[in-house]
Amino acid sequence: MSDRLFFSGVGAVAAVLIGLALMWPQGLGERSPPPFGHFPTQRTPEARAAMQRATDAAAKRANEARQTVRDLQTEAVTAP
């Protein structure tokens, strides 16, 4: 294979990859340009509410676990 064909092919592939990188979403939940993308489900109000409920439930479980540990430590310290 001649160098002229090889390096032309490599340049074309590089140009395609650069073009794809310009159009690819830049992070989670980012919207792609119209020919490729759709509205991300993470941005819908229902999904945001579900994520908030999950976060609140996890925080509640963590607080309950901490309180249980505190109660057990208090019992261990005050027990004869």
Coordinates of C-alpha atoms in Angstrom, one line a residue:
M1 CA 0.0 0.0 0.0
S2 CA 1.4 3.3 -0.9
D3 CA 2.0 6.0 1.7
R4 CA -0.2 8.4 -0.2
L5 CA -3.3 6.2 0.2
F6 CA -2.5 5.2 3.8
F7 CA -2.0 8.7 5.1
S8 CA -5.0 10.0 3.2
G9 CA -7.1 7.3 4.8
V10 CA -5.7 8.1 8.2
G11 CA -6.5 11.7 7.7
A12 CA -10.1 10.9 6.6
V13 CA -10.6 8.7 9.6
A14 CA -9.2 11.4 11.9
A15 CA -11.5 14.0 10.4
V16 CA -14.5 11.7 10.9
L17 CA -13.6 11.1 14.5
I18 CA -13.1 14.8 15.2
G19 CA -16.6 15.5 13.6
L20 CA -18.1 12.8 15.8
A21 CA -16.5 14.2 18.9
L22 CA -17.9 17.6 18.1
M23 CA -21.4 16.2 17.9
W24 CA -21.3 13.6 20.8
P25 CA -22.9 14.7 24.0
Q26 CA -20.5 16.1 26.5
G27 CA -21.4 14.4 29.7
L28 CA -24.3 12.4 31.3
G29 CA -27.7 13.8 30.5
E30 CA -26.5 16.2 27.8
R31 CA -28.6 16.3 24.7
S32 CA -27.2 15.3 21.3
P33 CA -27.8 17.4 18.3
P34 CA -31.1 16.8 16.5
P35 CA -30.1 14.1 13.9
F36 CA -28.9 11.9 16.7
G37 CA -30.4 12.9 20.0
H38 CA -33.6 12.7 22.0
F39 CA -34.6 14.4 25.2
P40 CA -32.7 12.8 28.1
T41 CA -35.0 10.9 30.5
Q42 CA -33.0 12.2 33.4
R43 CA -34.3 15.7 32.8
T44 CA -38.0 14.9 32.9
P45 CA -39.9 16.0 36.0
E46 CA -40.9 12.5 36.8
A47 CA -37.4 11.2 36.7
R48 CA -36.1 14.1 38.8
A49 CA -38.8 13.4 41.4
A50 CA -37.9 9.7 41.4
M51 CA -34.3 10.5 41.9
Q52 CA -35.1 13.0 44.7
R53 CA -37.3 10.3 46.4
A54 CA -34.4 7.8 46.2
T55 CA -32.0 10.3 47.6
D56 CA -34.3 11.2 50.5
A57 CA -34.9 7.5 51.2
A58 CA -31.2 6.8 51.3
A59 CA -30.6 9.7 53.6
K60 CA -33.4 8.5 55.9
R61 CA -31.9 5.0 56.0
A62 CA -28.5 6.4 56.8
N63 CA -29.8 8.5 59.6
E64 CA -31.7 5.6 61.1
A65 CA -28.6 3.4 61.0
R66 CA -26.6 6.1 62.7
Q67 CA -29.3 6.5 65.4
T68 CA -29.3 2.7 65.9
V69 CA -25.5 2.7 66.3
R70 CA -25.8 5.6 68.8
D71 CA -28.5 3.7 70.8
L72 CA -26.4 0.6 70.9
Q73 CA -23.3 2.5 72.0
T74 CA -25.3 4.2 74.7
E75 CA -26.7 0.9 76.0
A76 CA -23.2 -0.6 76.0
V77 CA -21.8 2.3 78.0
T78 CA -24.6 2.5 80.5
A79 CA -25.0 -1.3 81.0
P80 CA -23.5 -2.6 84.2

